[in-house]
Coordinates of C-alpha atoms and ligand atoms in Angstrom, one line a residue:
X29 CA -92.8 95.5 44.7
X30 CA -91.7 91.8 44.6
X31 CA -90.9 89.4 41.9
X32 CA -93.5 86.8 41.3
X33 CA -92.0 83.3 41.0
X34 CA -93.0 80.0 39.4
X35 CA -95.5 78.3 39.8
X36 CA -97.6 81.4 40.7
X37 CA -100.6 81.6 38.3
X38 CA -100.2 85.3 37.8
X39 CA -97.4 84.5 35.4
X40 CA -99.9 82.7 33.1
X41 CA -102.0 85.9 32.6
X42 CA -102.1 87.6 29.2
X43 CA -101.0 91.2 29.7
X44 CA -103.0 94.0 28.3
X45 CA -101.7 96.7 25.9
X46 CA -100.6 99.9 27.5
X47 CA -102.9 102.7 26.6
X48 CA -101.7 105.6 28.8
X49 CA -98.1 106.7 28.6
X50 CA -98.4 108.7 31.8
X51 CA -96.6 109.2 35.1
X52 CA -98.0 106.0 36.5
X53 CA -96.3 104.1 33.6
X54 CA -93.0 105.9 34.1
X55 CA -93.1 105.1 37.8
X56 CA -93.7 101.4 37.0
X57 CA -90.8 101.3 34.5
X58 CA -88.5 103.0 37.0
X59 CA -89.4 100.6 39.7
X60 CA -89.1 97.6 37.3
X61 CA -85.6 98.7 36.3
X62 CA -84.5 99.0 39.9
X63 CA -85.8 95.6 40.9
X64 CA -84.3 94.0 37.8
X65 CA -80.8 95.5 38.4
X66 CA -81.0 94.7 42.1
X67 CA -81.6 91.0 41.2
X68 CA -78.9 90.9 38.5
X69 CA -81.4 90.4 35.7
X70 CA -81.1 91.5 32.1
X71 CA -84.8 91.6 31.4
X72 CA -88.1 91.9 33.3
X73 CA -91.7 92.0 32.2
X74 CA -94.4 93.9 34.2
X75 CA -96.3 90.7 34.9
X76 CA -93.3 89.5 36.9
X77 CA -94.1 92.2 39.4
X78 CA -97.9 91.3 39.1
X79 CA -98.8 94.2 36.7
X80 CA -100.6 92.7 33.7
X81 CA -99.4 95.3 31.2
X82 CA -97.4 94.9 28.0
X83 CA -94.4 96.6 29.3
X84 CA -90.9 95.2 29.4
X85 CA -87.4 96.3 30.5
X86 CA -84.3 94.9 28.8
X87 CA -80.7 95.8 29.7
X88 CA -78.1 93.4 28.4
X89 CA -75.3 95.8 29.3
X90 CA -72.4 97.0 27.3
X91 CA -69.3 95.0 26.3
X92 CA -68.0 95.2 29.8
X93 CA -71.4 93.9 31.1
X94 CA -72.2 97.3 32.7
X95 CA -75.8 98.2 32.7
X96 CA -77.1 101.8 32.6
X97 CA -79.1 104.5 30.8
X98 CA -77.2 103.9 27.6
X99 CA -78.1 100.2 27.3
X100 CA -81.5 100.3 29.0
X101 CA -84.5 99.6 26.7
X102 CA -88.1 100.3 27.7
X103 CA -90.3 98.3 25.5
X104 CA -94.1 99.0 25.4
X105 CA -96.6 97.0 23.4
X106 CA -93.9 95.0 21.4
X107 CA -94.8 93.3 18.1
X108 CA -92.6 91.1 16.0
X109 CA -92.4 92.2 12.4
X110 CA -89.8 89.6 11.2
X111 CA -88.0 86.6 12.6
X112 CA -85.3 84.5 11.0
X113 CA -82.9 81.6 11.7
X114 CA -82.3 79.9 15.0
X115 CA -79.9 79.9 17.9
X116 CA -79.6 78.0 21.1
X117 CA -78.5 79.8 24.3
X118 CA -78.6 79.3 28.0
X119 CA -81.5 81.2 29.6
X120 CA -82.6 82.1 33.1
X121 CA -85.5 84.1 34.5
X122 CA -86.0 86.1 37.7
X123 CA -89.3 84.2 38.1
X124 CA -87.5 80.9 38.0
X125 CA -84.6 81.7 40.2
X126 CA -81.3 79.7 40.0
X127 CA -82.5 77.6 37.1
X128 CA -80.7 77.8 33.8
X129 CA -81.1 75.8 30.6
X130 CA -80.6 75.9 26.9
X131 CA -83.5 77.2 24.8
X132 CA -83.9 77.4 21.0
X133 CA -85.0 80.8 19.7
X134 CA -85.0 82.8 16.5
X135 CA -81.6 84.2 15.7
X136 CA -82.8 87.6 14.4
X137 CA -85.9 89.5 15.1
X138 CA -87.3 92.9 14.0
X139 CA -89.5 94.4 16.7
X140 CA -91.8 97.4 16.7
X141 CA -92.5 98.9 20.1
X142 CA -93.2 102.2 21.9
X143 CA -91.1 104.0 24.5
X144 CA -92.4 105.5 27.7
X145 CA -93.6 108.6 25.9
X146 CA -95.5 106.7 23.2
X147 CA -93.0 107.2 20.4
X148 CA -92.8 104.3 18.0
X149 CA -89.4 102.5 17.4
X150 CA -88.4 99.6 15.2
X151 CA -85.3 97.6 16.1
X152 CA -83.4 94.8 14.7
X153 CA -81.9 92.4 17.3
X154 CA -79.6 89.4 17.2
X155 CA -77.7 87.4 19.8
X156 CA -78.5 88.0 23.4
X157 CA -80.8 91.0 22.7
X158 CA -82.8 88.9 20.3
X159 CA -83.2 86.2 22.9
X160 CA -84.2 88.8 25.5
X161 CA -86.9 90.3 23.2
X162 CA -88.4 86.8 22.6
X163 CA -88.1 85.7 26.3
X164 CA -89.7 88.9 27.6
X165 CA -92.5 89.0 25.0
X166 CA -93.4 85.4 25.9
X167 CA -94.0 86.6 29.5
X168 CA -96.6 89.1 28.1
X169 CA -98.5 86.1 26.7
X170 CA -98.2 84.1 29.9
X171 CA -95.3 81.9 28.9
X172 CA -92.1 80.9 30.6
X173 CA -88.9 79.7 29.1
X174 CA -89.1 76.3 30.9
X175 CA -92.2 75.5 28.7
X176 CA -89.8 75.3 25.8
X177 CA -87.6 72.5 27.3
X178 CA -88.1 69.1 25.9
X179 CA -90.2 66.5 27.7
X180 CA -87.4 64.9 29.7
X181 CA -85.8 68.1 30.8
X182 CA -89.1 69.6 31.7
X183 CA -90.0 66.6 33.9
X184 CA -86.6 66.9 35.6
X185 CA -87.1 70.6 36.1
X186 CA -90.5 70.1 37.7
X187 CA -89.2 67.4 40.0
X188 CA -86.2 69.6 41.1
X189 CA -88.4 72.6 41.5
X190 CA -90.9 70.8 43.8
X191 CA -88.1 69.5 45.9
X192 CA -86.7 73.0 46.2
X193 CA -90.1 74.5 47.2
X194 CA -90.5 71.8 49.9
X195 CA -87.1 72.7 51.3
X196 CA -88.0 76.3 51.5
X197 CA -91.1 75.6 53.6
Ligands
CO432 CO1 -88.2 85.7 32.4

């Protein structure tokens, strides 16, 4: 399992709802968590490992920044019920490695989702968790955070990214 990076077209796919909460899903979620933690991420959508399913992992860690079972969230088929206010925070993405920029998001969201066993949950989120919910759900609809940058920043990003890809070759 490898992380798909920009500008791979896979990232533009719209992911399909999860229908079976079976061992295959559990294995996917376990593998996703491992790869996310290994890459020092706080969120990962299944499409980032080329699986077009509406499954997301978020772990923003505790107050000491430690990630683990207590802070891990497995989010299947998320749906926003409410969204309010706005906040601007620096975001990054494992599919856009080493690029960080400020993005405007809703401040508070209320999300309905399912866990790996198909149990329904409703959660209110603010701060970083709210950002993570919005960033990861965007992935499920084929969107990346860099699309939210203003025109000039976006152009600058594209230019820098092309340069970086060339250097890698
Ligand atoms: Co991302």
